[in-house]
GROMACS .gro file of C-alpha atoms in nm:
model
   82
    1MET     CA    1   6.884  -6.271  -1.818
    2LEU     CA    2   6.949  -6.090  -1.493
    3ARG     CA    3   6.806  -6.245  -1.169
    4ALA     CA    4   6.807  -6.160  -0.819
    5GLU     CA    5   6.833  -6.395  -0.520
    6ILE     CA    6   6.766  -6.294  -0.158
    7ALA     CA    7   7.051  -6.392   0.057
    8ARG     CA    8   6.996  -6.542   0.396
    9ASP     CA    9   7.331  -6.399   0.553
   10VAL     CA   10   7.623  -6.195   0.474
   11THR     CA   11   7.865  -6.487   0.457
   12ASP     CA   12   7.885  -6.542   0.083
   13PRO     CA   13   8.242  -6.476  -0.031
   14ARG     CA   14   8.142  -6.308  -0.353
   15PHE     CA   15   7.937  -6.054  -0.152
   16ILE     CA   16   8.221  -6.007   0.112
   17GLN     CA   17   8.475  -5.957  -0.154
   18LEU     CA   18   8.280  -5.705  -0.349
   19PHE     CA   19   8.160  -5.518  -0.039
   20SER     CA   20   8.518  -5.488   0.077
   21VAL     CA   21   8.648  -5.317  -0.234
   22SER     CA   22   8.333  -5.114  -0.336
   23PHE     CA   23   8.310  -4.867  -0.042
   24PRO     CA   24   8.558  -4.665   0.174
   25GLU     CA   25   8.606  -4.797   0.514
   26THR     CA   26   8.426  -4.504   0.676
   27GLU     CA   27   8.112  -4.591   0.476
   28LYS     CA   28   8.106  -4.965   0.558
   29ILE     CA   29   7.859  -5.099   0.821
   30PRO     CA   30   8.023  -5.382   1.004
   31LEU     CA   31   7.902  -5.720   0.864
   32ARG     CA   32   7.800  -5.827   1.204
   33ASN     CA   33   7.554  -5.527   1.218
   34LEU     CA   34   7.417  -5.599   0.877
   35ARG     CA   35   7.374  -5.975   0.976
   36ARG     CA   36   7.154  -5.843   1.275
   37THR     CA   37   6.915  -5.661   1.039
   38PHE     CA   38   6.819  -5.974   0.857
   39GLY     CA   39   6.452  -6.043   0.939
   40ARG     CA   40   6.413  -5.698   1.074
   41GLY     CA   41   6.392  -5.505   0.745
   42GLY     CA   42   6.737  -5.576   0.608
   43ILE     CA   43   6.751  -5.748   0.272
   44LEU     CA   44   7.065  -5.841   0.071
   45ARG     CA   45   6.979  -5.913  -0.296
   46MET     CA   46   7.255  -6.079  -0.503
   47PHE     CA   47   7.241  -6.034  -0.873
   48PHE     CA   48   7.330  -6.306  -1.143
   49ASP     CA   49   7.347  -6.319  -1.519
   50ALA     CA   50   7.293  -6.697  -1.577
   51ASP     CA   51   7.538  -6.830  -1.318
   52ARG     CA   52   7.773  -6.533  -1.313
   53PHE     CA   53   7.766  -6.302  -0.987
   54VAL     CA   54   7.722  -5.954  -1.109
   55GLY     CA   55   7.673  -5.751  -0.795
   56PHE     CA   56   7.438  -5.684  -0.501
   57CYS     CA   57   7.207  -5.446  -0.333
   58TYR     CA   58   7.139  -5.406   0.039
   59THR     CA   59   6.812  -5.239   0.126
   60PHE     CA   60   6.652  -5.164   0.466
   61GLU     CA   61   6.273  -5.130   0.487
   62VAL     CA   62   6.083  -4.969   0.772
   63ASN     CA   63   5.716  -4.838   0.784
   64GLY     CA   64   5.678  -4.918   0.415
   65ILE     CA   65   5.979  -4.703   0.315
   66MET     CA   66   6.268  -4.870   0.146
   67PHE     CA   67   6.615  -4.746   0.185
   68LEU     CA   68   6.900  -4.824  -0.068
   69VAL     CA   69   7.200  -4.874   0.160
   70TYR     CA   70   7.456  -5.022  -0.077
   71LEU     CA   71   7.453  -5.096  -0.446
   72ALA     CA   72   7.758  -5.251  -0.622
   73VAL     CA   73   7.855  -5.411  -0.957
   74ARG     CA   74   8.177  -5.593  -1.016
   75ALA     CA   75   8.443  -5.370  -1.153
   76ASP     CA   76   8.495  -5.595  -1.449
   77LEU     CA   77   8.125  -5.563  -1.555
   78ARG     CA   78   8.061  -5.196  -1.499
   79GLY     CA   79   7.946  -5.004  -1.803
   80MET     CA   80   7.804  -5.331  -1.950
   81GLY     CA   81   7.439  -5.232  -1.882
   82TYR     CA   82   7.392  -5.387  -1.542
   0.00000   0.00000   0.00000
């Protein structure tokens, strides 16, 4: 069963590794900038199937509107219904 955990920071190595390979450099917000958004509308959700890390989404909410900034699934798990 897929479950989501809200991360407290962007230091988890699973997130960093997937983030680094999933997006072109020109589309990556520096991690220090993502870190500054925590508690100010930025939310990092990490997804797990049992204990296996599947992927993440990073959203930003302001004035009741949620923006999906990043969504990534591990390459070896793509096309498997996640």
